[in-house]
XYZ file of C-alpha atoms in Angstrom:
164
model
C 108.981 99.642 10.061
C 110.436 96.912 12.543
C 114.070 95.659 11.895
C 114.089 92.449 13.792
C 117.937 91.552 14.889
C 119.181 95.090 14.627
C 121.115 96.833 17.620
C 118.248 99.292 19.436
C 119.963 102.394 19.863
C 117.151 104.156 22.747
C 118.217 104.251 26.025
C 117.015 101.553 28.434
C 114.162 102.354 30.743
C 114.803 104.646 33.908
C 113.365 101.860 36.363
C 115.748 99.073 34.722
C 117.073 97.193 37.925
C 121.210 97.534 36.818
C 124.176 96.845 38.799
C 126.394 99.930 38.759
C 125.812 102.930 41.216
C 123.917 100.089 43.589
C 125.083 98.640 46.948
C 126.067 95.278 47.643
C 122.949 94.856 49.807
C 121.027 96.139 46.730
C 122.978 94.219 44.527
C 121.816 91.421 46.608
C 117.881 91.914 45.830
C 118.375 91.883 41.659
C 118.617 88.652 39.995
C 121.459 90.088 37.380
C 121.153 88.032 33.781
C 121.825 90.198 31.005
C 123.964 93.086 29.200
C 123.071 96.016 27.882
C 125.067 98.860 25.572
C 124.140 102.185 25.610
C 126.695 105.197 24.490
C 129.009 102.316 24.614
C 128.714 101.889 28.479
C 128.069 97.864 29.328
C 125.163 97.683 31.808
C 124.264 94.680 33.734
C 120.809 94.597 34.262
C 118.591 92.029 35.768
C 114.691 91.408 37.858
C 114.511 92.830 41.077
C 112.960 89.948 43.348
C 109.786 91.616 44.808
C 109.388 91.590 40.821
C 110.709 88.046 40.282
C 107.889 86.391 42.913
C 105.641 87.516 40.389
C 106.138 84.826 38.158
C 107.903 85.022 35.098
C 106.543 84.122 31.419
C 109.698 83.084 29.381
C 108.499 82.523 25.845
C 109.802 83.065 22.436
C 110.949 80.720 19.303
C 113.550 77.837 19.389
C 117.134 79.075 19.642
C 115.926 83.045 20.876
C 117.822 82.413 23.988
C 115.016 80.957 26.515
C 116.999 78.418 28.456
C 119.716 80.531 28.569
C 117.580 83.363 30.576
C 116.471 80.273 33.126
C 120.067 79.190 33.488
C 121.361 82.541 34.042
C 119.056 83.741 36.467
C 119.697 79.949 38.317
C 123.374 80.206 38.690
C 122.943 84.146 40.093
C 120.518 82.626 42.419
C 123.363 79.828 43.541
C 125.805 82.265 43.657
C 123.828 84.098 46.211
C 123.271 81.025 48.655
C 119.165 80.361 47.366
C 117.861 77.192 46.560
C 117.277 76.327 42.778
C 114.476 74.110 41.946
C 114.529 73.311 37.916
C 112.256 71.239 35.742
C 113.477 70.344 32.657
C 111.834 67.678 30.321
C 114.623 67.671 27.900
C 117.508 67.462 30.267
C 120.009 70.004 28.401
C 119.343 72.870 30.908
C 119.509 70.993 34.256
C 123.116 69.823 32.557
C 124.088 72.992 32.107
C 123.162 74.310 35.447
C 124.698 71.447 37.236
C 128.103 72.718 35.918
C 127.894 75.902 37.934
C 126.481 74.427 41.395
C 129.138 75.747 43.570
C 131.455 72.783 45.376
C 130.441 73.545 48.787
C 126.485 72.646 47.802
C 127.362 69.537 45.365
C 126.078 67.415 48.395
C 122.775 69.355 48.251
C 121.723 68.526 45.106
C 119.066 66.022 43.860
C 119.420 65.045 40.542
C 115.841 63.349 39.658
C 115.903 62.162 36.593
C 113.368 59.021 36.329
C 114.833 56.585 33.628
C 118.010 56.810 35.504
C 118.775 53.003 37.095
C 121.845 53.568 38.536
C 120.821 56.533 40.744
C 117.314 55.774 41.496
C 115.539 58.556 43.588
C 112.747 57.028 45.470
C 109.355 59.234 45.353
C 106.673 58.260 47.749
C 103.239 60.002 46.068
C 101.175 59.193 49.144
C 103.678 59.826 51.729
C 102.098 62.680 53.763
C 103.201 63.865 57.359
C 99.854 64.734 58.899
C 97.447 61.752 58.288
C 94.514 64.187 57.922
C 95.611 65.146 54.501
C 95.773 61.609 53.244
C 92.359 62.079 51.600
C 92.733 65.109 49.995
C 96.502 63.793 48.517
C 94.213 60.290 47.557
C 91.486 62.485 45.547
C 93.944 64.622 43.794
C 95.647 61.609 42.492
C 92.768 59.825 41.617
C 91.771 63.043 39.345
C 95.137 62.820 37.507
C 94.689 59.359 36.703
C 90.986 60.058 36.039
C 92.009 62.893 33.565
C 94.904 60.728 31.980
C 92.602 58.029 31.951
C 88.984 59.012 31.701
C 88.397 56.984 28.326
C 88.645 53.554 30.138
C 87.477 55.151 33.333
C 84.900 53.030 35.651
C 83.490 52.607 39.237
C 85.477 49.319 40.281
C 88.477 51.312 38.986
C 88.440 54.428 40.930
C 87.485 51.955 43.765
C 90.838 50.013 43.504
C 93.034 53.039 43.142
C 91.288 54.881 46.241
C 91.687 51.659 48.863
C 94.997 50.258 47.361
């Protein structure tokens, strides 16, 4: 029998990266996001990073807590001094997260948001720094377009996007 919402009352696992007993140079290789209560102690637990470059597979239904996860572990990783790179396509996370960028790295951040004409960010798809790779950058955006495109696809198409 499964009771879905109810408190789990088992102990966490023995490997489960958590912040007390640890050092504040170990502290500082665990990205901390969550709580945990067990015999009414409150744990913080978290991914340790050689775990974290692993990639990560957030899923789960609307309103389980997904975004939150993403913005928690993105405001640890500010308040450690790491970069934060975050795509959103609805735009209520990257809100969120811009609340907690820290004043000393407001200058640092780039906001990107396309329909945005008062703050245009200008994004050069064929600007490359060696010149050998202009080819391979050319092809790989030809494919998109190809892919996007395919139904109304032709020769004298593929020609104008490759020379233009």
């Amino acid at each position: 029998m499964i009771l879905w919402g109810q408190n789990v009352l088992s102990e966490p696992p023995e490997n489960l990266p958590i912040a007390e007993g640890k050092t504040e140079e170990e502290k500082a290789k665990i990205n901390f996001f969550g709580r945990t209560i067990f015999k009414n102690r409150d744990l913080i637990f978290g991914i340790k990073d050689t775990d974290r470059r692993r990639h990560l597979w957030v899923i789960g239904k609307t309103g389980t807590g997904k975004s939150t996860l993403i913005a928690n572990m993105a405001i640890d990783d500010m308040k450690k001094g790491r970069g934060v790179a975050i795509i959103d396509p609805h735009g209520d996370l990257s809100e969120t997260i811009l609340d907690y960028v820290p004043a000393s790295r407001l200058n640092d951040v780039i906001y990107f948001n396309p329909i945005d004409r008062e703050r245009p960010v200008r994004l050069n798809i064929l600007e490359v720094k060696d010149p050998a790779q202009r080819e391979l950058v050319v092809s790989g955006i030809v494919a998109i377009f190809n892919k996007l495109y395919g139904h109304s696809w032709g020769p004298r198409l593929e020609y104008i996007l490759r020379n233009t």
